[in-house]
Short mmCIF file of C-alpha atoms in Angstrom, two decimals:
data_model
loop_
_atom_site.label_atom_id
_atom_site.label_comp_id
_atom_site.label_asym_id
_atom_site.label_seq_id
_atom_site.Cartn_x
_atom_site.Cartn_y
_atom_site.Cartn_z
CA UNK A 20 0.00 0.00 0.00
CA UNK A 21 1.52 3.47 -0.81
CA UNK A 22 0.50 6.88 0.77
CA UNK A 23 -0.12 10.01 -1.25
CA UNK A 24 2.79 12.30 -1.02
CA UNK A 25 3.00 15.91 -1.76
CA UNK A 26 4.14 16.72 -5.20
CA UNK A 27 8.23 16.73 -4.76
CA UNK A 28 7.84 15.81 -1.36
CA UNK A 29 10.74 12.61 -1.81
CA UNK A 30 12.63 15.33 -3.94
CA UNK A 31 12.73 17.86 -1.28
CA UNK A 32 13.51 15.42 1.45
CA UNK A 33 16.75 14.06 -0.77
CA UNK A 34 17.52 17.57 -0.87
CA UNK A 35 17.78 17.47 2.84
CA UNK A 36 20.04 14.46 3.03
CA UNK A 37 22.24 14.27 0.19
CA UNK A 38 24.56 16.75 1.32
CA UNK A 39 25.33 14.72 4.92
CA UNK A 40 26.59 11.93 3.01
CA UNK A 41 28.43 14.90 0.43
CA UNK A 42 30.46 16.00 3.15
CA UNK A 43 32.65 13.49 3.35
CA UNK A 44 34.22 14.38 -0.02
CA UNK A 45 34.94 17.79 1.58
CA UNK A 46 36.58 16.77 4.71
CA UNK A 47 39.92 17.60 6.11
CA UNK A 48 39.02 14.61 7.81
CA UNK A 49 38.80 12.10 4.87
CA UNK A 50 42.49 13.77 4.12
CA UNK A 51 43.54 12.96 7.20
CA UNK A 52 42.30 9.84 7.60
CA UNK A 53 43.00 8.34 4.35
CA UNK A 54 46.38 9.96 4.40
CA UNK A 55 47.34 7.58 7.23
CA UNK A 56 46.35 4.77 5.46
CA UNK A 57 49.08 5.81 2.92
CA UNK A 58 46.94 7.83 0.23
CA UNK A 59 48.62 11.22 -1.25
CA UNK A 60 46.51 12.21 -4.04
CA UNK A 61 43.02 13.18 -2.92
CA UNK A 62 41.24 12.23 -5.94
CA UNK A 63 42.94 8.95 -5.28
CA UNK A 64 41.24 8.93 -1.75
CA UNK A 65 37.73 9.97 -2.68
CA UNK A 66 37.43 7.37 -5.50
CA UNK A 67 38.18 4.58 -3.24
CA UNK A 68 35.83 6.28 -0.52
CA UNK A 69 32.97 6.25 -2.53
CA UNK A 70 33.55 2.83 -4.64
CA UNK A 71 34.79 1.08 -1.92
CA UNK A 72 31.07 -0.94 -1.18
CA UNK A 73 31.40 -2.31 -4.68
CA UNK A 74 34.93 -4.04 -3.55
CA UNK A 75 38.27 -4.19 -5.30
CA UNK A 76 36.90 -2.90 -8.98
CA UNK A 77 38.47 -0.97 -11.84
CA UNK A 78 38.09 2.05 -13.84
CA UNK A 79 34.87 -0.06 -16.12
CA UNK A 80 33.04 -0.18 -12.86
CA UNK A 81 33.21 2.77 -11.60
CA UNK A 82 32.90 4.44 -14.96
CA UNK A 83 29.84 2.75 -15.08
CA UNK A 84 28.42 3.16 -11.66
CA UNK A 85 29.86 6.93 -10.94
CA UNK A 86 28.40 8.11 -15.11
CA UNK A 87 30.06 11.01 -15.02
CA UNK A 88 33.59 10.50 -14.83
CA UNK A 89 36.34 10.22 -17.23
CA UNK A 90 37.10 6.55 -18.09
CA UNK A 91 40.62 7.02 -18.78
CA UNK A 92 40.59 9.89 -15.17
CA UNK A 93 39.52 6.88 -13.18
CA UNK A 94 42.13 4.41 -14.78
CA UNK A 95 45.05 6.35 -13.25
CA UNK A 96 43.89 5.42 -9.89
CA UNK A 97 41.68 2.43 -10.10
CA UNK A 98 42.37 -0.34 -9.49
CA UNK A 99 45.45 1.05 -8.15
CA UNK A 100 44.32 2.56 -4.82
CA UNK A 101 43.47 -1.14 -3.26
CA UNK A 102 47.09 -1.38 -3.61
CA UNK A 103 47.53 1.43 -1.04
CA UNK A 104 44.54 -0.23 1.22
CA UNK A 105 41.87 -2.84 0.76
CA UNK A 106 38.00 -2.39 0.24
CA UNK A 107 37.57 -3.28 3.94
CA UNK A 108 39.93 -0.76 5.50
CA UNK A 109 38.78 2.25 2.79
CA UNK A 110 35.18 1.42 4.34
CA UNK A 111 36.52 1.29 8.33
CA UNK A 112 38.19 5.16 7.53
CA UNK A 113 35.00 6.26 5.51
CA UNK A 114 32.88 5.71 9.00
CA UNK A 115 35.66 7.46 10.89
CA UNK A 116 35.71 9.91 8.77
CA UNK A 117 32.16 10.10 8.97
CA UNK A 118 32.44 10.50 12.99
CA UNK A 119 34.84 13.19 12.66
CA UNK A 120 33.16 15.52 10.32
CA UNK A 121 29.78 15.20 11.62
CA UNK A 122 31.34 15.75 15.07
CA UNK A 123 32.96 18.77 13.55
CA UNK A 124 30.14 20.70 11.49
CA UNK A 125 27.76 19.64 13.70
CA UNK A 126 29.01 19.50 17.71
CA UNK A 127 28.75 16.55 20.08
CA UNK A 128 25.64 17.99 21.39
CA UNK A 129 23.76 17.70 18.54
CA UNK A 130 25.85 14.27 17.17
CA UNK A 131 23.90 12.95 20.79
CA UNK A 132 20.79 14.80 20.83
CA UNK A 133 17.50 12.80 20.48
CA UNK A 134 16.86 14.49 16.90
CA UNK A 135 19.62 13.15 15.57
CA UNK A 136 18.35 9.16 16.50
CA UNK A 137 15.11 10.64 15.53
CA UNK A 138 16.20 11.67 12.08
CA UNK A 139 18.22 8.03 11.72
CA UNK A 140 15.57 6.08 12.94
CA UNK A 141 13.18 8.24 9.80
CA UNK A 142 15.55 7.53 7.51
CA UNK A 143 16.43 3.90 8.19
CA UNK A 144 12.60 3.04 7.67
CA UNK A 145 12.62 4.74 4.44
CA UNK A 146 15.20 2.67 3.39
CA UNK A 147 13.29 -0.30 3.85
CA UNK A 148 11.61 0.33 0.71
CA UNK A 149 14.33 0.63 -1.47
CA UNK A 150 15.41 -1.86 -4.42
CA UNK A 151 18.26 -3.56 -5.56
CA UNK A 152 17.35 -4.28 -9.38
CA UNK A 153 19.75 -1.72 -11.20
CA UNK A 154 20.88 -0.46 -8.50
CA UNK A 155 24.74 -0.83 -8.01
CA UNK A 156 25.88 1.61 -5.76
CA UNK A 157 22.76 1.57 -3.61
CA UNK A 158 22.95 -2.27 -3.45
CA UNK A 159 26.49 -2.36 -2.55
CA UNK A 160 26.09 -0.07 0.18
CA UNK A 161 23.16 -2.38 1.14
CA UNK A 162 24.82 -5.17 2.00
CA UNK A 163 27.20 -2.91 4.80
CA UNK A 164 26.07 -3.15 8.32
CA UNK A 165 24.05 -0.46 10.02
CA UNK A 166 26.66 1.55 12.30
CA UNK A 167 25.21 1.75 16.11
CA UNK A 168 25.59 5.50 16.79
CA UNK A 169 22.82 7.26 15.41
CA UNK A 170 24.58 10.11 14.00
CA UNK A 171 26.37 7.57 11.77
CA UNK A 172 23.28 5.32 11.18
CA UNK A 173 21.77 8.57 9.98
CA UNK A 174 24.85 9.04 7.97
CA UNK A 175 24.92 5.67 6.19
CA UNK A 176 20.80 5.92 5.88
CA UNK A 177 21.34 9.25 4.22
CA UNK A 178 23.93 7.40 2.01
CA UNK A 179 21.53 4.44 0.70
CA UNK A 180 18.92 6.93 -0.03
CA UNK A 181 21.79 9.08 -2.49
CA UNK A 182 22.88 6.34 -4.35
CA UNK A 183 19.43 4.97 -4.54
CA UNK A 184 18.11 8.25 -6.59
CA UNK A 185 21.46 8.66 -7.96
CA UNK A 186 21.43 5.05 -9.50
CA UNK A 187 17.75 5.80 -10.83
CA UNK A 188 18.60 9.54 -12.30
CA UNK A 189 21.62 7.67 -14.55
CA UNK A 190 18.60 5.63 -15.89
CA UNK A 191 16.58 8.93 -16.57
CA UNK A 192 19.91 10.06 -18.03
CA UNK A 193 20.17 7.58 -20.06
CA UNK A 194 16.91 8.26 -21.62
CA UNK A 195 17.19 11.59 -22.28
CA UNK A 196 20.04 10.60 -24.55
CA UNK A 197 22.30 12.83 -22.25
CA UNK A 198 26.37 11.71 -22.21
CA UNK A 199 28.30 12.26 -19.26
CA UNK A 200 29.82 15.49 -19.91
CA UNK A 201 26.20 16.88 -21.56
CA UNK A 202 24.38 16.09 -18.41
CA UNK A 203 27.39 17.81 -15.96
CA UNK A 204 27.22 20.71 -18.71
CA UNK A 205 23.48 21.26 -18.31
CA UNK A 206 22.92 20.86 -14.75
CA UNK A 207 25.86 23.46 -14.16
CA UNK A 208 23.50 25.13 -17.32
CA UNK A 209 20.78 25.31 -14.16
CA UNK A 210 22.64 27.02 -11.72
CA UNK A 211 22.66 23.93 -9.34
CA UNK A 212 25.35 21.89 -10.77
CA UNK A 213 28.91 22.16 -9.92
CA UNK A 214 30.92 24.95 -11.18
CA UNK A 215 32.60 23.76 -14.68
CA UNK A 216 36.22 24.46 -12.30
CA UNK A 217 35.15 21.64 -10.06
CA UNK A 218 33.77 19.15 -12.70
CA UNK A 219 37.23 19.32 -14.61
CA UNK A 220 39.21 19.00 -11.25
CA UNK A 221 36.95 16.02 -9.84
CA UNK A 222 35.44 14.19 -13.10
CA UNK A 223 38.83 13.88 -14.93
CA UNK A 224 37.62 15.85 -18.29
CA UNK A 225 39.23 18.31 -20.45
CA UNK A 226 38.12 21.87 -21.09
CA UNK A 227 37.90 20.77 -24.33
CA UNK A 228 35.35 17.74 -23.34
CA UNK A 229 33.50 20.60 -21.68
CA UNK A 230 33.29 22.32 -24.92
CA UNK A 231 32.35 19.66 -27.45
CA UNK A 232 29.57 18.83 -25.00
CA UNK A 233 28.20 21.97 -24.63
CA UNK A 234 28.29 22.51 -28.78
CA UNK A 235 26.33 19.22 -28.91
CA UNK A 236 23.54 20.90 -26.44
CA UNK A 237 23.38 24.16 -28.36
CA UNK A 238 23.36 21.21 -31.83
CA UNK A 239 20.59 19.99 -29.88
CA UNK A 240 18.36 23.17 -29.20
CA UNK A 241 19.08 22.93 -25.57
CA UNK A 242 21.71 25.40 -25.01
CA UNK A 243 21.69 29.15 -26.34
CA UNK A 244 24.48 30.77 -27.80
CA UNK A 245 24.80 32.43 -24.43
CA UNK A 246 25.24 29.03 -22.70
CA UNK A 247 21.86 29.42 -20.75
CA UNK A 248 19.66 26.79 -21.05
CA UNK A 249 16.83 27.34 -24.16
CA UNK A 250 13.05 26.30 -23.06
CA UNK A 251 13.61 23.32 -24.82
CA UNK A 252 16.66 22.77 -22.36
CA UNK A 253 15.38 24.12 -19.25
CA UNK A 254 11.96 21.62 -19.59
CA UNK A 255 14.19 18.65 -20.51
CA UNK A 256 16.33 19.11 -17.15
CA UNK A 257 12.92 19.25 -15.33
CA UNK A 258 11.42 16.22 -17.01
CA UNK A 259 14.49 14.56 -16.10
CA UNK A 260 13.76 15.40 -12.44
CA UNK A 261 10.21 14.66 -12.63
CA UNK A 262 11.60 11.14 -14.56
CA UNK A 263 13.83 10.51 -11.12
CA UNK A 264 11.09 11.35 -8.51
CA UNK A 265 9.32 8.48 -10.25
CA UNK A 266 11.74 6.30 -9.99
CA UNK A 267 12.50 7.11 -6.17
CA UNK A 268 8.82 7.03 -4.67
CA UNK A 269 9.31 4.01 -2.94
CA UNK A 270 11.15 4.80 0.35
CA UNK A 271 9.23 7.87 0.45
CA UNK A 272 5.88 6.52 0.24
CA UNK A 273 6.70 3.60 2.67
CA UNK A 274 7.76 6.27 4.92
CA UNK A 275 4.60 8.66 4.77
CA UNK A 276 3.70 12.04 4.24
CA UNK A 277 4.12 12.60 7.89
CA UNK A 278 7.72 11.15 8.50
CA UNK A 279 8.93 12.59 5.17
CA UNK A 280 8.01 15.91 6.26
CA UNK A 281 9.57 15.16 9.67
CA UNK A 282 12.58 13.75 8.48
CA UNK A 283 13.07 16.55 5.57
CA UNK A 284 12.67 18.93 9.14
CA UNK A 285 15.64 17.35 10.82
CA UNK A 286 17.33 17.04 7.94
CA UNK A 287 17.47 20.37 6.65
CA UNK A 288 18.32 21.69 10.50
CA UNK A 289 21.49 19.22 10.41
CA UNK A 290 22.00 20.42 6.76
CA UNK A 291 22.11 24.18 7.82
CA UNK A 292 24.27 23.67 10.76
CA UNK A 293 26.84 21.59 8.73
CA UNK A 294 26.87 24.17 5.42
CA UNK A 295 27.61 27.32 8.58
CA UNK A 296 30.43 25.87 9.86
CA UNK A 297 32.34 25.70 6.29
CA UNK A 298 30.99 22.29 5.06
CA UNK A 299 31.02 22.57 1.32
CA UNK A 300 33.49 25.28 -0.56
CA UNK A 301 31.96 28.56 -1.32
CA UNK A 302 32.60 28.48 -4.89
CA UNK A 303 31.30 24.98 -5.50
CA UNK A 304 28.20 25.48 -7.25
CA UNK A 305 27.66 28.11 -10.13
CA UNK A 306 27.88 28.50 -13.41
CA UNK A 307 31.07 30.52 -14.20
#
């Protein structure tokens, strides 16, 4: 049985959530961390943090899994990094990491406060609902135990429910007909994407990747000469949202219009707290 939800409602509360888990990738902590297991390059650590559920894979998988990265980007670390540490002990400094950030951003008070195994307990029982079927990254981090503390059950809770819309919006991507470097080009095109500074840093692409892709959108009618997205583009980047939602009602719906608006509550208070105290870089999202 499902219960109605307001329209964007699962959008909204993703919203609220994704950037938890996103923090990680922003840490001092992950640096410091992952620097003691013997990693020096930090794209080198935050590919193994985030592939690590799937186990000891190469550049195919994660090219696969990840979309949006650079095949031949991810081959200069993968599967090199399980040389510097193995699947298991990437995952053991992830959750540390994890602890230490959240501590950080967020203050021990809060880590122990009865929102915060409020918000965890919300957002485990959303994740009942998820599925597996074409789902790698979600699966993989399926199958890793629940941590005890709430503030990193919340964590890893908030993590399933990323990589569970994230595995569904490659599918929508898919169908739009949308390559890797045309969908980074038109969500920066938004306004909500990364700035193009950060997708060449992190994805592996050239500024001439950048380029071809964003001739092929204005080829397309969905870029302007201006680079802002035309009505065509602006109302396929919406319809690819729309396309996602669908495809991520489940743990929302199982949840119910009350605990999603709870839970999207608690999460955007945590959220707040964590983005004042210098979570993500200033200049991270934009256009320019």
């Amino acid at each position: 049985m499902t219960t109605a939800l307001p329209p964007r409602a699962g959008r909204r509360c993703h919203n609220a959530l994704n950037p938890i888990h996103s923090t990680l990738y922003f840490s001092p902590d992950l640096d410091r961390e992952f620097g003691a297991l013997g990693f020096t390059d930090p794209n080198a650590m935050r590919l193994a943090a985030r592939s690590s559920a799937l186990g000891a894979v190469g550049a195919g998988t994660v090219a696969a899994t990840f979309y949006n990265y650079s095949h031949d980007f991810l081959a200069q670390h993968l599967p090199a990094v399980w040389e510097t540490a193995s699947p298991a002990e990437v995952l053991d400094a992830r959750l540390r990491t994890a602890d230490a950030t959240l501590r950080r951003l967020l203050g021990d008070e809060a880590v122990a406060s009865a929102e915060m195994a409020e918000a965890a307990e919300l957002a485990l029982r959303a994740t009942e609902a998820c599925t597996r079927h074409a789902r790698p990254l979600y699966s993989a981090n399926a199958d890793l135990p629940v941590p005890e503390q709430p503030h990193l059950a919340y964590w890893y809770a908030a993590t399933l429910l990323r990589e569970h819309r994230g595995d569904g919006h490659l599918a929508a991507l898919l169908s739009a007909g949308l390559d890797p470097v045309e969908a980074l080009a038109s969500h920066t095109a938004t306004g909500k994407g990364m700035a193009p500074r950060w997708v060449l840093g992190t994805r592996g692409w050239r500024r001439a990747d950048w380029e071809a892709a964003t001739e092929r959108l204005r080829e397309r009618g969905l870029l302007g000469a201006d680079g802002e997205l035309t009505e065509s583009g602006a109302a396929l980047r919406a319809e690819l949202e729309e396309h996602t939602d669908r495809l991520d009602t489940a743990p929302y719906e199982h949840l119910g219009a009350a605990g999603v608006e709870r839970l999207t509550e608690l999460g955007r208070g945590f959220l707040f707290a964590a983005a004042a105290a210098g979570a993500f870089p200033a200049d991270l999202v934009g256009k320019g």
